[in-house]
CSV table of C-alpha atoms in Angstrom, one decimal:
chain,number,residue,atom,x,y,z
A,1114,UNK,CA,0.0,0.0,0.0
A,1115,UNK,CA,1.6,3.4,-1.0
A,1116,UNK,CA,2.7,5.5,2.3
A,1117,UNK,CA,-0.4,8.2,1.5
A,1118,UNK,CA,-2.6,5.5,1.8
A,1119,UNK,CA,-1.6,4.8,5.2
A,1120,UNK,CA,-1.2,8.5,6.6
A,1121,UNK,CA,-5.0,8.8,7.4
A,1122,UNK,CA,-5.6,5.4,9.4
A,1123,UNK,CA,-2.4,5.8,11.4
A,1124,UNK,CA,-3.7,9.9,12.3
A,1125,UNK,CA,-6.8,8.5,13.0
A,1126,UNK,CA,-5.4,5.7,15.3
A,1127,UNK,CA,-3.0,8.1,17.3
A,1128,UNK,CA,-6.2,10.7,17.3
A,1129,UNK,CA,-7.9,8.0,19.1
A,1130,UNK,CA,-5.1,7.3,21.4
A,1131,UNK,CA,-4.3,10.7,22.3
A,1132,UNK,CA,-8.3,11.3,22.4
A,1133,UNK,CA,-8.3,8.5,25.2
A,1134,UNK,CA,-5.4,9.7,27.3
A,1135,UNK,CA,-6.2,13.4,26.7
A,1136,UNK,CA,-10.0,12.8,28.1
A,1137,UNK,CA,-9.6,10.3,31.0
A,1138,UNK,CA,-12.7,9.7,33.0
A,1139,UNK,CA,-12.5,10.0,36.9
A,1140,UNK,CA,-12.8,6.8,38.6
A,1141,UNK,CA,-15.7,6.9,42.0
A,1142,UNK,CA,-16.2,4.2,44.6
A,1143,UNK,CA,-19.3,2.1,45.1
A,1144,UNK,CA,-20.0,-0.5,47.6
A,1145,UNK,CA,-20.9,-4.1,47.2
A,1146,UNK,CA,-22.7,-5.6,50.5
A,1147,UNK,CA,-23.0,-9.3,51.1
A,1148,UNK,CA,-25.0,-11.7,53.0
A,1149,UNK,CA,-23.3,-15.3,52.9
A,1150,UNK,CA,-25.0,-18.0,54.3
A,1151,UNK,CA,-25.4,-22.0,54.0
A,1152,UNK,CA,-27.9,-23.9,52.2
A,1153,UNK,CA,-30.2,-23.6,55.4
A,1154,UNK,CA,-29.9,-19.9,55.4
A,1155,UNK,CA,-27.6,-19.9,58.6
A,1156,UNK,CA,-24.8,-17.5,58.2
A,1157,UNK,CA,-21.3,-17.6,57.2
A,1158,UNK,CA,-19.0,-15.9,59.6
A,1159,UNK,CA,-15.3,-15.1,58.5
A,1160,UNK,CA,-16.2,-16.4,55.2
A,1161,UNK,CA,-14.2,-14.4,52.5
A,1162,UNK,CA,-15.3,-13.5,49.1
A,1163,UNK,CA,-13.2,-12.1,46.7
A,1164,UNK,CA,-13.0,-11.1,42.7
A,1165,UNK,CA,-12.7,-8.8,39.6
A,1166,UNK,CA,-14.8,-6.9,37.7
A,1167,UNK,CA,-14.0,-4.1,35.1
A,1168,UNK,CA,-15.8,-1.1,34.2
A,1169,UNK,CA,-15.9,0.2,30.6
A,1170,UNK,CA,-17.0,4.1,29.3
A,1171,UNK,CA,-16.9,5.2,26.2
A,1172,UNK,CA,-17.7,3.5,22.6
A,1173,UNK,CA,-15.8,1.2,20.5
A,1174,UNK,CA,-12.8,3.2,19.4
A,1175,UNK,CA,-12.7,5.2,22.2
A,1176,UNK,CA,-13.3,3.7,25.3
A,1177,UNK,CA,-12.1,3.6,28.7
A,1178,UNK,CA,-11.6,0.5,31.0
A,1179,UNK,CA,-10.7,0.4,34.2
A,1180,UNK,CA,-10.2,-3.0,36.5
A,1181,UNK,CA,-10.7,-3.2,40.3
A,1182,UNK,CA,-10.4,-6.0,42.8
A,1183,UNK,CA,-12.4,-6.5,46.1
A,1184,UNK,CA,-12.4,-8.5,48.8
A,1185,UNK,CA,-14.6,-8.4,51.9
A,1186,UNK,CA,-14.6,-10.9,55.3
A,1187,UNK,CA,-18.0,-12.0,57.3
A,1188,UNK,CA,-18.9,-10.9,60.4
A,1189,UNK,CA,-20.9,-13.3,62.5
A,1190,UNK,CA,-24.4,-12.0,60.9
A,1191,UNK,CA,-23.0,-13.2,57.7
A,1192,UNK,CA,-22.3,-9.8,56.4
A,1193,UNK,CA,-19.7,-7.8,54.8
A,1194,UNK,CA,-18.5,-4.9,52.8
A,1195,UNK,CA,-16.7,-4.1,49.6
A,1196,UNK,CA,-15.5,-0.9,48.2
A,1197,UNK,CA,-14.9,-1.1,44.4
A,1198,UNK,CA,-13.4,1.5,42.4
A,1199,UNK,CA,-15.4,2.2,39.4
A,1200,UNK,CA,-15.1,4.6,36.4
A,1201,UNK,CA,-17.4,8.1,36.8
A,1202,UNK,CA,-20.2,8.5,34.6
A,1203,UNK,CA,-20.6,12.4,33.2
A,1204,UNK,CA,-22.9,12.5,36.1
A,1205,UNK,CA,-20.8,11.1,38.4
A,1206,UNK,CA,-22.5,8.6,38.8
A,1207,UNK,CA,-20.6,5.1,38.9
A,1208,UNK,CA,-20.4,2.7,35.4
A,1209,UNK,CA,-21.7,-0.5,35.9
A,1210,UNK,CA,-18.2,-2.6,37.3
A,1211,UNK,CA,-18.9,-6.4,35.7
A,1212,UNK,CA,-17.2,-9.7,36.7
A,1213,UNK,CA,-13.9,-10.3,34.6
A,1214,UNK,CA,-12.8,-14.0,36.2
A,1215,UNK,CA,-15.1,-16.0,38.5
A,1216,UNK,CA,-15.4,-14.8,42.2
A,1217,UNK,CA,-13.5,-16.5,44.9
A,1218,UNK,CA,-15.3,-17.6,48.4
A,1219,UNK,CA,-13.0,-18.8,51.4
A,1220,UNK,CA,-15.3,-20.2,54.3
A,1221,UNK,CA,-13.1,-20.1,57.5
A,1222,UNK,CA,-10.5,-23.4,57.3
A,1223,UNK,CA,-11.6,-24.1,54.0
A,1224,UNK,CA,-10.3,-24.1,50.7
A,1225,UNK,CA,-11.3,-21.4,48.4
A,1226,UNK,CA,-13.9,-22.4,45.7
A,1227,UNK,CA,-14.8,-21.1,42.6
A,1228,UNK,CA,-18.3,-18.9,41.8
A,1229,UNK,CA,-19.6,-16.9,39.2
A,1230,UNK,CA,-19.4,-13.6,37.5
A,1231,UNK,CA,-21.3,-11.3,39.0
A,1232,UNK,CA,-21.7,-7.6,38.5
A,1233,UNK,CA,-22.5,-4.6,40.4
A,1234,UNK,CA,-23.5,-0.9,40.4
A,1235,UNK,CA,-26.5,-1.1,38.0
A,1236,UNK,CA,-28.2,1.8,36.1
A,1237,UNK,CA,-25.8,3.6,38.5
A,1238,UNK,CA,-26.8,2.9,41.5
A,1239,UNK,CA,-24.0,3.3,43.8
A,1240,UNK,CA,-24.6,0.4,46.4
A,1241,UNK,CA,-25.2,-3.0,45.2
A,1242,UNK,CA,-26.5,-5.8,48.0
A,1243,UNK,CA,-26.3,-9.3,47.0
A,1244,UNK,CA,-27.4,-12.7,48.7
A,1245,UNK,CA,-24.5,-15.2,48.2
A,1246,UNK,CA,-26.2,-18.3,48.8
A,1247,UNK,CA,-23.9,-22.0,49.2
A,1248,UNK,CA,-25.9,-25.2,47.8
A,1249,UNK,CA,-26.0,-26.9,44.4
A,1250,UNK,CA,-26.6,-24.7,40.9
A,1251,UNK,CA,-25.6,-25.8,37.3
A,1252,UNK,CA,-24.4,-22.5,36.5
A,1253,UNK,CA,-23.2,-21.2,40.0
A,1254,UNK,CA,-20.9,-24.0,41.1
A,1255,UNK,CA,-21.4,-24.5,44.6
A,1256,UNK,CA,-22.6,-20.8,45.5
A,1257,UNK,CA,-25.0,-18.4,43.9
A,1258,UNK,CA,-25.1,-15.2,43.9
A,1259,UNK,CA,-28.8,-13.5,44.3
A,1260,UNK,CA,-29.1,-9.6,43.8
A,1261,UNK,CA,-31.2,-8.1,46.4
A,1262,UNK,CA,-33.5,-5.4,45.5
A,1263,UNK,CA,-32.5,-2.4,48.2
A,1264,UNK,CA,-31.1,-1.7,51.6
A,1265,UNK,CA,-34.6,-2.8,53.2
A,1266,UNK,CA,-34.7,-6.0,51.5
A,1267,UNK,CA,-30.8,-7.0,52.6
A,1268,UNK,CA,-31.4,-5.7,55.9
A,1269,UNK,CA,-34.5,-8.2,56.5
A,1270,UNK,CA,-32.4,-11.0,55.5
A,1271,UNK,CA,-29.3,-9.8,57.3
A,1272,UNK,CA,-31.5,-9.2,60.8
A,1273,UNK,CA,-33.5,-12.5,60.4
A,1274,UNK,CA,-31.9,-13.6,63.8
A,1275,UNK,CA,-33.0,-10.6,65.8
A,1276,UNK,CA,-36.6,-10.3,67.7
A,1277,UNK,CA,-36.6,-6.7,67.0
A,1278,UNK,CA,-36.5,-6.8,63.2
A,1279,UNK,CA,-40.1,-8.9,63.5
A,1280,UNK,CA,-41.3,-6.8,66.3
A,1281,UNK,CA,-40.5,-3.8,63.8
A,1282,UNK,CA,-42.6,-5.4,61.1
A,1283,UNK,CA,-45.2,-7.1,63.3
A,1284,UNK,CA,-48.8,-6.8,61.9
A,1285,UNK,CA,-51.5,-6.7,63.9
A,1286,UNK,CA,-54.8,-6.9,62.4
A,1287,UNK,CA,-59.0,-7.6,64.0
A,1288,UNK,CA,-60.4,-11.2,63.0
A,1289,UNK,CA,-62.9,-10.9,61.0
A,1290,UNK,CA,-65.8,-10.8,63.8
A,1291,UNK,CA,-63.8,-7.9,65.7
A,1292,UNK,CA,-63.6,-9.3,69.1
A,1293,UNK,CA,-60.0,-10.9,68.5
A,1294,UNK,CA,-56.8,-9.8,67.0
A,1295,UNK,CA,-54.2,-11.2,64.2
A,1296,UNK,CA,-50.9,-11.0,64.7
A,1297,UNK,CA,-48.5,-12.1,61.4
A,1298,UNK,CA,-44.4,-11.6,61.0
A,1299,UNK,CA,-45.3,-11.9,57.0
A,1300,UNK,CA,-43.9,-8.2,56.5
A,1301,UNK,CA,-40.6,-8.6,57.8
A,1302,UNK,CA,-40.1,-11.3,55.0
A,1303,UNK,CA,-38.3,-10.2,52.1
A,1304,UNK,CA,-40.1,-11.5,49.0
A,1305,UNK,CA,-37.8,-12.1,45.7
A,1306,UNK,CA,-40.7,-11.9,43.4
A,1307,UNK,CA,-44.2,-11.4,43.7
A,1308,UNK,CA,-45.0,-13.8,41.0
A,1309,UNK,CA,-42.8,-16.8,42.2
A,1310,UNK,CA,-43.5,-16.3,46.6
A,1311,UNK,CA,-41.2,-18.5,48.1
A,1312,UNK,CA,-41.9,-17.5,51.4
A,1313,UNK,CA,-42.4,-19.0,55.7
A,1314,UNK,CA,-43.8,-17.1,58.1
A,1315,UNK,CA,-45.6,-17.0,61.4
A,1316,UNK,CA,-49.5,-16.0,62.8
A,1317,UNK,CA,-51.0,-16.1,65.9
A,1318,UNK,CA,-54.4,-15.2,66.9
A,1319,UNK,CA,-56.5,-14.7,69.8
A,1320,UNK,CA,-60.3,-14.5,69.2
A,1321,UNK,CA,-61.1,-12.5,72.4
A,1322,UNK,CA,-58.9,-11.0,75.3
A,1323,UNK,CA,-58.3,-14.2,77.0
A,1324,UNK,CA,-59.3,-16.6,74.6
A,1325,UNK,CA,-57.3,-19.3,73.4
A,1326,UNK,CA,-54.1,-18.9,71.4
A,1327,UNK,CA,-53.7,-20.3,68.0
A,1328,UNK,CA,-50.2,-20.3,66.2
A,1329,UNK,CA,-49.8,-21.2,62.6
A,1330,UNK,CA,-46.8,-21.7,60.2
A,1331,UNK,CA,-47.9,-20.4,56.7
A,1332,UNK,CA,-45.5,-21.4,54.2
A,1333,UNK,CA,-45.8,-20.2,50.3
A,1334,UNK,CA,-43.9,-22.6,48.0
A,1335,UNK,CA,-43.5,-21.6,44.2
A,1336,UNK,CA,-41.7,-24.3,42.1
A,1337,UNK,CA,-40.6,-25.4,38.1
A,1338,UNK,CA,-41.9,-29.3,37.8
A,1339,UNK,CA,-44.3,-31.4,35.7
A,1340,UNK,CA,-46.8,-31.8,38.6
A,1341,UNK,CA,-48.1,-30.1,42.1
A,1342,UNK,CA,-45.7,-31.7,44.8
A,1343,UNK,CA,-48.9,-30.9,47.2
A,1344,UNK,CA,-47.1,-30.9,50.3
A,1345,UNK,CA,-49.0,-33.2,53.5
A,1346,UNK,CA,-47.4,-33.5,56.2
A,1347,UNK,CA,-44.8,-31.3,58.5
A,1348,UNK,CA,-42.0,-33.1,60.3
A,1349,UNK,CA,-40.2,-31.1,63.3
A,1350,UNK,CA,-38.3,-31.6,66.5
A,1351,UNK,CA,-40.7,-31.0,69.3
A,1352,UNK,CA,-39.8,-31.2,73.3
A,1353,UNK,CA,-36.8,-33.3,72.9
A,1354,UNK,CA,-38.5,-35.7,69.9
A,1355,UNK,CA,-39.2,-35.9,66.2
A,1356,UNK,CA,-42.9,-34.9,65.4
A,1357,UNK,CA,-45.3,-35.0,62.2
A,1358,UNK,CA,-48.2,-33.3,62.0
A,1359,UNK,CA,-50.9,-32.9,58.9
A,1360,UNK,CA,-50.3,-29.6,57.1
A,1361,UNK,CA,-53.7,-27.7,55.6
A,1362,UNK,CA,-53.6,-27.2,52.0
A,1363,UNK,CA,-54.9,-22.8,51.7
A,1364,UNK,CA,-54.6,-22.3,47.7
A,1365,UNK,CA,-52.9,-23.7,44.9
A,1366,UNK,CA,-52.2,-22.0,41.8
A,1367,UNK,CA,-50.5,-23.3,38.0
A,1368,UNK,CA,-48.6,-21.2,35.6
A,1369,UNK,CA,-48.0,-23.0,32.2
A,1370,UNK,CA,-48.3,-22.2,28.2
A,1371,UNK,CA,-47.9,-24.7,25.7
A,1372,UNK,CA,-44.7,-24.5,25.8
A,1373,UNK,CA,-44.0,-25.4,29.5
A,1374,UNK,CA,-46.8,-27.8,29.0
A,1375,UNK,CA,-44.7,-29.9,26.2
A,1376,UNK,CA,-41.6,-29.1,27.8
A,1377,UNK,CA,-43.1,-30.7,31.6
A,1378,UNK,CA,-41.8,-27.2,33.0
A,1379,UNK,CA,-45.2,-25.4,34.3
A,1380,UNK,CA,-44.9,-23.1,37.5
A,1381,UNK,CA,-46.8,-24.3,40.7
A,1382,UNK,CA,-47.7,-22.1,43.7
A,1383,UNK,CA,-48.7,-23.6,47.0
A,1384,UNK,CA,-49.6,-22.8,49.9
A,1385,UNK,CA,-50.1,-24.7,53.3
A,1386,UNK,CA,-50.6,-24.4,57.5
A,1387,UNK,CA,-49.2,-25.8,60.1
A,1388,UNK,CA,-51.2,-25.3,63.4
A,1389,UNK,CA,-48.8,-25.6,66.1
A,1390,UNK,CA,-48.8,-25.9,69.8
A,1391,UNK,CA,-48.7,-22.8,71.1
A,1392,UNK,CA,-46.6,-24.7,74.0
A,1393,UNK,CA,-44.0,-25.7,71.1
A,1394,UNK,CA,-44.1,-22.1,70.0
A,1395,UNK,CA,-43.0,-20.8,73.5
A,1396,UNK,CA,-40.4,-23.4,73.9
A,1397,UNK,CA,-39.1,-22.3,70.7
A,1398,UNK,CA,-39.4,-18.7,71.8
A,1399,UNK,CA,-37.6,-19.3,74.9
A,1400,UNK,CA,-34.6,-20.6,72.7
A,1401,UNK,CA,-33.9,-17.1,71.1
A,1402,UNK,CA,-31.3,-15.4,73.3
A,1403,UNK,CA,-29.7,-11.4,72.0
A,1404,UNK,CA,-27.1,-12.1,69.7
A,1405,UNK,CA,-28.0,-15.8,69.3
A,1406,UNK,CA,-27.9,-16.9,65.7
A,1407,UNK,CA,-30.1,-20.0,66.4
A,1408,UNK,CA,-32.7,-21.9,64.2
A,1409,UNK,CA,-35.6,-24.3,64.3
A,1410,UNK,CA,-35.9,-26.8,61.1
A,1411,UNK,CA,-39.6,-27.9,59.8
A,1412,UNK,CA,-39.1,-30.3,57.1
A,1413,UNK,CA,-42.3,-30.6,54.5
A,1414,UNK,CA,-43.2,-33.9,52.7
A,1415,UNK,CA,-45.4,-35.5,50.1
A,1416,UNK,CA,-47.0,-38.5,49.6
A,1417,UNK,CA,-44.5,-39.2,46.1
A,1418,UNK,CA,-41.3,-38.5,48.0
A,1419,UNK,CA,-41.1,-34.9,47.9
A,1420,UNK,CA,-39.3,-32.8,51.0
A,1421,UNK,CA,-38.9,-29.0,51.2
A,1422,UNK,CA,-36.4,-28.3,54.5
A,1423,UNK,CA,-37.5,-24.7,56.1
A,1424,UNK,CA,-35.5,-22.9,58.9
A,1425,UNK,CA,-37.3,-20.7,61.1
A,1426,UNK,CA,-35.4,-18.5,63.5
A,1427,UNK,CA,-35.8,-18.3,66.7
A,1428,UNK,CA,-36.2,-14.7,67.0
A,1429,UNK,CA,-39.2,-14.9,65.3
A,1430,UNK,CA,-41.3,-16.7,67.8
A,1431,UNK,CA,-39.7,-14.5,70.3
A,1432,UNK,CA,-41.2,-11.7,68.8
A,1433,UNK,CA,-44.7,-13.2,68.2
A,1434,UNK,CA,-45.0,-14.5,71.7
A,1435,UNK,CA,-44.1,-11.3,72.9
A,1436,UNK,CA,-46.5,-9.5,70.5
A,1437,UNK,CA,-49.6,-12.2,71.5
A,1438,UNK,CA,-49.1,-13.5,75.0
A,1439,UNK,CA,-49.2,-11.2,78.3
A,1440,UNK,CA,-45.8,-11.4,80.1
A,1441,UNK,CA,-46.7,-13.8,82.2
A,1442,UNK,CA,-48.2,-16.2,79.6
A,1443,UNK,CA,-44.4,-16.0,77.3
């Protein structure tokens, strides 16, 4: 190619260079918050999580990348906190900072395993809280990242182990004959999705001053299958010994096109009771002590094998027995 043919690509390309250095974007910090916990939702304390993620700004020819690492330890909630540097939109507001190399979690005197990408800061938001989740995935390896919608959602997972965070969000509401009064921890739940509800959570109610106390586990289950698993029966440890009890089917609810319907991948939703003792719901109660990160394990099962294992902490029967019985009823 004659040297004039060349002159303009190699301006344009130093143009570009000079364009890049000349125009440099400011890098601004975000912060990544974690929850880490085990594949019974207890968390992971001095577990550490580590990885990469790069932001780029700018188009094609002209852009701007900038990579950061992070690495944060857990306290005994299961929490931590990661600054990231990031590149500064025009706004200032931080660029989207995505995964480069899978991330790295370290639970104390283990070795570290491998996760996936993940990313944070989105639409330029500049905190990002994530639920890092150990158990089984086909894509995750042997944790999964969740992103959590806001700073109320990650601090109703984060605080599931304190009575005050269900006394916060305790509802009270009149049965229906308004002599009695509802109590439910439902609120202080977060919820993932509204269309798939996979959520457990406690009621008690009292039909008159000093009637009778009723306590009931209400458990929403939303699952991908070929059938309904229609849950029966409740299996839980109970003054020292293993107890099953019949659950109360409430509603039921299928999601499917043809699509899922040829494919055997419809959406179920169920729902289901247990009415428990309200002597089993003070015992558990009484096993909730400040700064005690302490569950209680119902297991659900079906007649065709299905089981669906659901921890319940024991701040949250504090909180309801505290909320329902006089103080010296608890």
């Amino acid at each position: 190619m004659p040297r004039s043919n060349l002159a303009f690509p190699l301006a344009l390309l130093a143009t570009l260079g000079l364009s890049s250095l000349a125009h440099s974007s400011p890098s601004t910090q975000g912060t990544a918050h974690f929850l880490v916990v085990d594949s019974q939702d207890a968390p992971l304390a001095g577990t550490t999580v580590t990885g990469v993620c790069e932001a780029n700004l700018g188009s094609f020819w002209n852009r701007e990348s900038l990579v950061s690492r992070w690495s944060c330890t857990t306290d005994a909630d299961g929490v931590c906190t990661a600054p990231i540097t990031t590149l500064a939109q025009p706004d200032g507001k931080p660029v989207p900072c995505r995964g480069s190399e899978p991330s790295t979690i370290t639970e104390k005197g283990a070795s570290p395993a491998r996760s996936s990408y993940h990313a944070f800061f989105p639409k330029g938001v500049p905190n990002s809280y994530t639920l890092l989740k150990k158990g089984q995935s086909w894509k995750h390896g042997e944790y999964e990242f969740q992103t959590i919608a806001d700073e109320n959602a990650f601090a109703g997972l984060a605080h599931r182990f304190r009575a005050s965070h269900y006394a916060q969000h305790m509802q009270a509401t009149p049965t229906p004959d308004g002599k009695g009064t509802v109590w439910s921890t439902q609120s202080a739940h977060y919820q993932e999705s509204k269309d798939f509800p996979n959520t457990t959570y406690l009621t008690a109610q009292r039909d008159a001053a000093a009637g009778a106390l009723t306590v009931r586990v209400v458990s929403q289950l939303s699952y991908v299958d070929f059938s309904y698993h229609r849950y029966t029966t409740a299996v839980f440890d109970a003054a020292g010994k293993s107890t099953s009890a019949a659950l109360q089917p409430l509603a039921e609810k299928m999601v499917c096109n043809m699509r899922d319907l040829l494919e055997r991948k419809c959406t179920y939703h169920e729902s289901v009771a247990l009415t428990l003792d309200p002597a089993v719901a003070r015992q558990l109660a009484q096993g909730y002590h400040d700064g005690a990160r302490t569950q209680w394990t119902l297991r659900l099962t079906s007649t065709n094998g299905r089981e669906q294992r659901i921890p319940i902490a024991h701040a949250e029967f504090a909180a309801l027995m505290d909320a329902a019985l006089p103080s010296g009823q608890r």
